[in-house]
Each structure stands twice: as structure tokens, then as C-alpha cells.
mmCIF file of C-alpha atoms in Angstrom:
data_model
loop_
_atom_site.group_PDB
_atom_site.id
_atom_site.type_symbol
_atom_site.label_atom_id
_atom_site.label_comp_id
_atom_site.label_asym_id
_atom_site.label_seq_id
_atom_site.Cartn_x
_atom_site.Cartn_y
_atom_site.Cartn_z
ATOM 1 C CA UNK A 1 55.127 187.009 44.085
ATOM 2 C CA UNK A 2 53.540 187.850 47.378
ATOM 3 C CA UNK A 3 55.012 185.270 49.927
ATOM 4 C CA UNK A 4 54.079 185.088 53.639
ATOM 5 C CA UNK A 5 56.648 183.744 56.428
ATOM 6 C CA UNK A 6 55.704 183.251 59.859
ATOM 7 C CA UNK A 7 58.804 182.859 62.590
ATOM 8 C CA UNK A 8 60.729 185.690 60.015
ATOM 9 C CA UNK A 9 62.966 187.150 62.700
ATOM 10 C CA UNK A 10 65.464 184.431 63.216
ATOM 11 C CA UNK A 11 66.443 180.964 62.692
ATOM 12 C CA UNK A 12 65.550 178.571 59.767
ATOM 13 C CA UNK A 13 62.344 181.562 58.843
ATOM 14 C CA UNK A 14 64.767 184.622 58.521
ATOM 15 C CA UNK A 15 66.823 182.157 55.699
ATOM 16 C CA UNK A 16 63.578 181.674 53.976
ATOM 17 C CA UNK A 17 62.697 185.148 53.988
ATOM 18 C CA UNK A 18 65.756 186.694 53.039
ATOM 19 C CA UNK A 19 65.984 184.114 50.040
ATOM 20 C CA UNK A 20 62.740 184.955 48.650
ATOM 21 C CA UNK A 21 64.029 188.581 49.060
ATOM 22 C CA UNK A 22 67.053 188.214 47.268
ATOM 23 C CA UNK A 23 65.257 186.325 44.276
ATOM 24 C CA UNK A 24 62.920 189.760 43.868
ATOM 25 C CA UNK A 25 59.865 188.451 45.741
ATOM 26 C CA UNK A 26 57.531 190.508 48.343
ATOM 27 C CA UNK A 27 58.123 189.011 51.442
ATOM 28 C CA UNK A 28 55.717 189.465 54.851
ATOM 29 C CA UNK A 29 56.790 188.469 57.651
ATOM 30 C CA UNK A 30 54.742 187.296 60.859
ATOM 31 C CA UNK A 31 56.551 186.571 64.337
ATOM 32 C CA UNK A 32 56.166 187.377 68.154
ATOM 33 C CA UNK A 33 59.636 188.976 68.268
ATOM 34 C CA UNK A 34 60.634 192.525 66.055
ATOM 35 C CA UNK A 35 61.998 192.332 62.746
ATOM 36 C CA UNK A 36 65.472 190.935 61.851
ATOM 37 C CA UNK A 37 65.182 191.985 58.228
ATOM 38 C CA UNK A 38 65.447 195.627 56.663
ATOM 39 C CA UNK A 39 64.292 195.506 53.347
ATOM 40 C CA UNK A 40 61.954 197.804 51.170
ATOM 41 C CA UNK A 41 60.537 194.330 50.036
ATOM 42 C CA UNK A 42 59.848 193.380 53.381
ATOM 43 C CA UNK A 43 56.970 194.401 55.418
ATOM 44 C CA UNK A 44 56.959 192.796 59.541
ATOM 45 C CA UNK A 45 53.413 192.250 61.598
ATOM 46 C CA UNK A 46 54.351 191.498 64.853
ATOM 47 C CA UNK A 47 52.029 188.655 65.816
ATOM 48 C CA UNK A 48 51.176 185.222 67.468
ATOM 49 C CA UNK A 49 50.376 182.635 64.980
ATOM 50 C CA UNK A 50 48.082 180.931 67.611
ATOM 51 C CA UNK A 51 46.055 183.902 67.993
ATOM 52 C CA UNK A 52 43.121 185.298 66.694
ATOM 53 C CA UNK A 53 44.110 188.726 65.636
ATOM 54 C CA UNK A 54 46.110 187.690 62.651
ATOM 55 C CA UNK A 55 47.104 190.067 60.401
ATOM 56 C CA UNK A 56 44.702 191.026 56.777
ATOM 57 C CA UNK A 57 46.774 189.649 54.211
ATOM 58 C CA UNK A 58 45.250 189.437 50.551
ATOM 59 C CA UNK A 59 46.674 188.070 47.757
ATOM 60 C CA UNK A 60 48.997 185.167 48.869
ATOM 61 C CA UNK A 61 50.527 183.119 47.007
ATOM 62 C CA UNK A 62 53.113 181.220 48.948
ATOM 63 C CA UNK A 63 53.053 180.434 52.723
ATOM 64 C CA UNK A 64 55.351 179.294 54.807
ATOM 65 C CA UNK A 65 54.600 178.082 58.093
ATOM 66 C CA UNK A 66 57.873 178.162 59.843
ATOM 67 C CA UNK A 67 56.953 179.439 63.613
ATOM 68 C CA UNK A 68 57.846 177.411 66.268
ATOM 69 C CA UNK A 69 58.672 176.577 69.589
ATOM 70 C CA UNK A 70 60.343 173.591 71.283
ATOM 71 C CA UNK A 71 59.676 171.923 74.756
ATOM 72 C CA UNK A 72 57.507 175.137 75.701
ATOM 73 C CA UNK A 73 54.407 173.612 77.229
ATOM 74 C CA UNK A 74 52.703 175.808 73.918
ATOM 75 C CA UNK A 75 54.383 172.863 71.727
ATOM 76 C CA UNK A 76 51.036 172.337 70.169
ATOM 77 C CA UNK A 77 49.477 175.686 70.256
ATOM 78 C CA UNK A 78 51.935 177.107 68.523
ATOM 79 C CA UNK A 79 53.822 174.535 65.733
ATOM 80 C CA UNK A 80 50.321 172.838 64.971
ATOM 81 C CA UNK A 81 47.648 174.604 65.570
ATOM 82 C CA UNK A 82 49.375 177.775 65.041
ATOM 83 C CA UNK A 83 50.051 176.024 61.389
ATOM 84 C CA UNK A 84 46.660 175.601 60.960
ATOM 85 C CA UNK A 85 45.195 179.043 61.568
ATOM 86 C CA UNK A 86 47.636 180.458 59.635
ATOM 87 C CA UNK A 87 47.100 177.793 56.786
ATOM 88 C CA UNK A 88 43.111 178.012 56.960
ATOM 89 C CA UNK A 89 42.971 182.219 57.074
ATOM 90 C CA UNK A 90 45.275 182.597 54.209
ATOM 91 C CA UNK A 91 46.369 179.675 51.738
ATOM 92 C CA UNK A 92 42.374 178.928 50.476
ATOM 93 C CA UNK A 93 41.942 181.394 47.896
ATOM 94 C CA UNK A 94 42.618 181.462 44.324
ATOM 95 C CA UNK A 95 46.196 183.195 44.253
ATOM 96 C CA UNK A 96 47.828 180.552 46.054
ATOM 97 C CA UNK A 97 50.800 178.839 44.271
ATOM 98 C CA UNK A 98 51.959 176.982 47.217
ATOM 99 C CA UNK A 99 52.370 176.218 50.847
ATOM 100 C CA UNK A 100 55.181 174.857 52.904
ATOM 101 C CA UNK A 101 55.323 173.716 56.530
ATOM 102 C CA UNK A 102 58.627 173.506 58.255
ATOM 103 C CA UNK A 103 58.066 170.148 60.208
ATOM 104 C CA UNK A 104 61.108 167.908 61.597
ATOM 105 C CA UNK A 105 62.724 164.678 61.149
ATOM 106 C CA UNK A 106 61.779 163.907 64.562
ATOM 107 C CA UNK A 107 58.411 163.929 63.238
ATOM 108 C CA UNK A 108 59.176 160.394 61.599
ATOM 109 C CA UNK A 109 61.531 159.064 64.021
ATOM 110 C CA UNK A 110 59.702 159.945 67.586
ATOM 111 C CA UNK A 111 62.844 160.767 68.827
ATOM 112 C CA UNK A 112 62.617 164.088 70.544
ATOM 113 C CA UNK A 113 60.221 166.338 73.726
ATOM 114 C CA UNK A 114 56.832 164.258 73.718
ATOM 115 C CA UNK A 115 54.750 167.607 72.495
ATOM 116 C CA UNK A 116 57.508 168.713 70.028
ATOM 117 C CA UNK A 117 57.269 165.047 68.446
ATOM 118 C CA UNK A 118 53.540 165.681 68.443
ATOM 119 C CA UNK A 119 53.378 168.527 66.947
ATOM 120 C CA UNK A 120 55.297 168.080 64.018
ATOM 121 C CA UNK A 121 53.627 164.978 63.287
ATOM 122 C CA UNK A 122 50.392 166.048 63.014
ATOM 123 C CA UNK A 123 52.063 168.855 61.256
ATOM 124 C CA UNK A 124 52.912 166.334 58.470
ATOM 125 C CA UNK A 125 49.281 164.922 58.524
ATOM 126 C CA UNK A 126 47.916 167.972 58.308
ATOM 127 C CA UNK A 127 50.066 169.356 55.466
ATOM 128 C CA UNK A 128 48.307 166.091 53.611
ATOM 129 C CA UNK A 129 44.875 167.515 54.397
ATOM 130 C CA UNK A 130 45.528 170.910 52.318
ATOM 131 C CA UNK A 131 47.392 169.441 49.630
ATOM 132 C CA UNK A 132 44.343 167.555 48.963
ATOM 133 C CA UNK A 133 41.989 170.629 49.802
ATOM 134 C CA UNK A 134 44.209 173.360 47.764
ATOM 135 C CA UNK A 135 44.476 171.176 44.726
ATOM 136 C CA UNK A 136 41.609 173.028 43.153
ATOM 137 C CA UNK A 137 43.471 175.712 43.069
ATOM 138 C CA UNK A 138 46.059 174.248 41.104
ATOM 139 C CA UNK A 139 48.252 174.857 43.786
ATOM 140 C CA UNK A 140 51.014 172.368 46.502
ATOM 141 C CA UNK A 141 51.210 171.696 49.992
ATOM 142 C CA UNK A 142 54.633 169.906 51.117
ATOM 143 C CA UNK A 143 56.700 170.004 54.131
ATOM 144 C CA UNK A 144 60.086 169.982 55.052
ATOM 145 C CA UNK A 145 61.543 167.683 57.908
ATOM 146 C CA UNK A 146 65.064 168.991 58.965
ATOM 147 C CA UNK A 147 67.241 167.052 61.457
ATOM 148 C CA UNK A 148 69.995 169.040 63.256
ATOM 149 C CA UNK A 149 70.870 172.677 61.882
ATOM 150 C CA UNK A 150 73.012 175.402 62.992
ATOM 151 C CA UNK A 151 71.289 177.645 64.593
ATOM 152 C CA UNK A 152 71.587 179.694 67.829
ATOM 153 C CA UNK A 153 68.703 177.372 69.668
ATOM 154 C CA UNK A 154 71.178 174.573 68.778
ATOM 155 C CA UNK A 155 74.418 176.584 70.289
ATOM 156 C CA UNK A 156 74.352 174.423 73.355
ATOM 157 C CA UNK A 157 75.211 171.239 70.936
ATOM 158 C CA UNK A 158 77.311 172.789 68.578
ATOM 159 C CA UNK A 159 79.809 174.388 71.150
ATOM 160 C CA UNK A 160 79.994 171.450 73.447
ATOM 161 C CA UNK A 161 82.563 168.735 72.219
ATOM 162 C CA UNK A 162 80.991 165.978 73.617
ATOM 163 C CA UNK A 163 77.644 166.305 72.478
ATOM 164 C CA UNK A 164 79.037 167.548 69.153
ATOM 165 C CA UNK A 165 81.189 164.046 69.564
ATOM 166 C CA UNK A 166 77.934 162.299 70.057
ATOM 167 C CA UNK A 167 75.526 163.721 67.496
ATOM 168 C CA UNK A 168 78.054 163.012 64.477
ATOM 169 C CA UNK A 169 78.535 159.310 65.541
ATOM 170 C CA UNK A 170 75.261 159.092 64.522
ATOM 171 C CA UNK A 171 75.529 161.322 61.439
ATOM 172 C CA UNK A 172 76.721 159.794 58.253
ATOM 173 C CA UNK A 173 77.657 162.883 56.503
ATOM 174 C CA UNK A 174 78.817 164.201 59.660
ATOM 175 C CA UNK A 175 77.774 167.697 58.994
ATOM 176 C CA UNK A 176 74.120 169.522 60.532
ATOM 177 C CA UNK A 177 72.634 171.884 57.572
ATOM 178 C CA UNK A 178 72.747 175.861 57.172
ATOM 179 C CA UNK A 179 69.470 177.400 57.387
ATOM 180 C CA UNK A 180 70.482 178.911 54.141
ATOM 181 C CA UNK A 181 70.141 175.009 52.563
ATOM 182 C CA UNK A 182 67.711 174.667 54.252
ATOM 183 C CA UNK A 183 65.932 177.967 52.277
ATOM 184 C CA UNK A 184 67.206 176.316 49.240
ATOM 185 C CA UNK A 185 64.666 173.520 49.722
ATOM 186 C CA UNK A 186 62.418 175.867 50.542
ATOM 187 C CA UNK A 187 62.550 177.662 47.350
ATOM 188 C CA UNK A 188 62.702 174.857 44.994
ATOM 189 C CA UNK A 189 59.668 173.477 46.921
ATOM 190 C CA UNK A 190 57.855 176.395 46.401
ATOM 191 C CA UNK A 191 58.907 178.388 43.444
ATOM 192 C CA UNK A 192 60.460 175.573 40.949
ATOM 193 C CA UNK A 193 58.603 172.722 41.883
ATOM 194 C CA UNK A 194 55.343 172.158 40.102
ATOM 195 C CA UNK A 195 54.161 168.790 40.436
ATOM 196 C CA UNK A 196 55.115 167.568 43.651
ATOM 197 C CA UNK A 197 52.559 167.384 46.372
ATOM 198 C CA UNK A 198 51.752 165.872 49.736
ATOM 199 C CA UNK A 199 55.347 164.916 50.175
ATOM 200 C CA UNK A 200 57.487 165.113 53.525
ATOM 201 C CA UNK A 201 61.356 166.140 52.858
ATOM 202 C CA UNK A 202 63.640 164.915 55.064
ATOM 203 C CA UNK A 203 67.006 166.731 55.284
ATOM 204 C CA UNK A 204 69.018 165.269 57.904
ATOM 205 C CA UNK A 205 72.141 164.534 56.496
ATOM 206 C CA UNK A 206 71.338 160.378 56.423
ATOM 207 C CA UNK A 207 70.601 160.297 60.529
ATOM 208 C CA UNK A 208 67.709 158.037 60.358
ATOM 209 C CA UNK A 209 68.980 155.795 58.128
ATOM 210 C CA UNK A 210 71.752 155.251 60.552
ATOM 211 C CA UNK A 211 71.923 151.709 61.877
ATOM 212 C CA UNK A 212 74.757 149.561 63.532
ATOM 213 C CA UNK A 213 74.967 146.168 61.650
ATOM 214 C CA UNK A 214 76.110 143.705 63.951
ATOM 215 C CA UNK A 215 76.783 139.800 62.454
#
């Protein structure tokens, strides 16, 4: 299948793409930075999602909208309506088996950057709107909400003790996930999954259910 990534050169996007590549499917990749990934199955446009001068694309039938920044002042710009250009130029046409939106847990819990928080939200809502819309095409919209995962914009957590300390106390499985789980979901979602649509994943290894019980 023809499957389009945006945010492909590192991170939580690069796991997704390289999955996809491993399980024999044509990957594109769209990001601001170069590409990470050499591949004869991958083909790299470098490009803003929030822009107007997105690549011509035919044929897709799985997006994944997985560009995004954090605490940038382009919070919104980029994560939502980044999402939603992509979303609205390539997912409405009758190849499309599926779309994905990497959102974030703190998308249900509030707890993060004002703008972040903001932008994954409506992130979520919108993810809604084209399950309903892309339906006609026999086709799903879900999103995944990770909480904490190792990756190098996390370093500053995961190599200071204290914070480490801190994060895990509220953690019950005391663990953050790989961004190759994290691809996992995203290829079940996408690939396996058939009748599942409109739903919100959360992968956050049982943070917000955390709660001190005090009697």
C-alpha cells in the first residue's frame, strides 16, 4: 500500500515509517528536516505541513499525521492545523484505507504547554470530523494519545534522576514506551484494524489513571 507520514525524519514518525517499510509497504515521507531513512521504498519531500505548497501525492491510502512541535509559539499551526491540511489535500479520495493522527495523552488530561494541550485536543475532535466524513469511503480515522516516550526531545527527563524519580512515581508500570510500540499501534490501527473508528488510544503506561487514595 501507498502510505504517507508526515514528521518521517525522527522521533515517534521515523518508527512508523520504518515499520510500514519493513512490512513491504511504499512509504512517503513529509518533514521540514532531510531524510533519516534510506530505503528504495521510501521516497522524502522536504516540506512544512502548515504550508501551502504541499507535495502532489495520488493514490493514498493510509496517512499518518505525525508532525509536530511542542511549546513553539507554531503549537497550533503546525500539530492542528498542519493536521488538517494535510488530512483535507490527501485522505478524501477513494483509495483511502485509513488515517491516523498522532495526538497525546495530554490531550485528555490538560496537563501540559497551554498551545500544545490545545492542539492535540482539537486534534482529537477533529480526527472525529473525518471519521465521520471518510466513512463513505469505507475507510477509518483514529488517533493515538501517547504519554511519555523515549525519545531524544524527552533526553532532558530521561537522563536526569530526579525528574526520572518523579515521572515514575506517577507511572504505574513505571516504564515510558519505545517509539517502535508505539508504531505497533500504529500499524494495527491502520493495517489490521477494520472496524474501529473515531476512537482516541491512549498509551501511557496507566498515568492518568493514577490517583492517591487517601482514607
Amino acid at each position: 500500500m501507498k502510505i504517507v507520514v508526515t514528521g518521517s525524519s525522527n522521533g515517534i514518525g521515523k518508527a512508523i515509517a520504518e515499520k510500514f517499510i519493513d512490512c513491504g509497504h511504499e512509504v512517503i515521507g513529509i518533514d521540514t528536516q532531510n531524510a533519516a531513512i534510506v530505503s528504495p521504498s521510501y521516497t522524502h519531500f522536504a516540506a512544512d505541513v502548515y504550508s501551502d505548497e504541499l507535495p502532489h501525492i495520488s493514490g493514498v491510502q493510509i496517512l499518518v499525521n505525525n508532525a509536530g512541535v511542542q511549546n513553539s509559539g507554531r503549537d497550533i499551526d503546525v500539530n492542528l492545523k498542519g493536521a488538517i491540511r494535510v488530512t483535507e489535500n490527501y485522505a478524501f479520495q477513494s483509495s483511502i484505507k485509513s488515517v491516523l493522527f498522532i495526538a497525546s495523552a495530554s490531550a485528555r488530561s490538560g496537563s501540559e504547554f497551554p498551545e500544545y494541550v490545545a492542539s492535540k485536543g482539537g486534534m482529537v475532535s477533529y480526527m472525529k470530523n473525518v471519521a465521520l466524513r471518510i466513512a463513505e469511503y469505507g475507510a477509518t480515522a483514529n488517533s493515538l494519545s501517547p504519554g511519555g516516550v523515549i525519545t531524544d526531545l524527552n533526553k532532558h527527563i530521561l537522563t536526569d534522576e530526579n525528574l526520572w524519580k518523579q515521572v515514575m512515581n506517577e507511572t504505574p508500570l513505571k516504564k515510558w514506551a519505545t517509539t517502535d510500540e508505539i508504531a505497533e499501534f500504529a500499524y494495527f490501527v491502520t493495517v489490521v484494524n477494520k472496524s474501529m473508528t473515531a476512537e482516541d488510544l491512549l498509551i501511557d503506561n496507566g498515568e492518568y489513571m493514577k490517583a492517591k487514595f487517601i482514607w
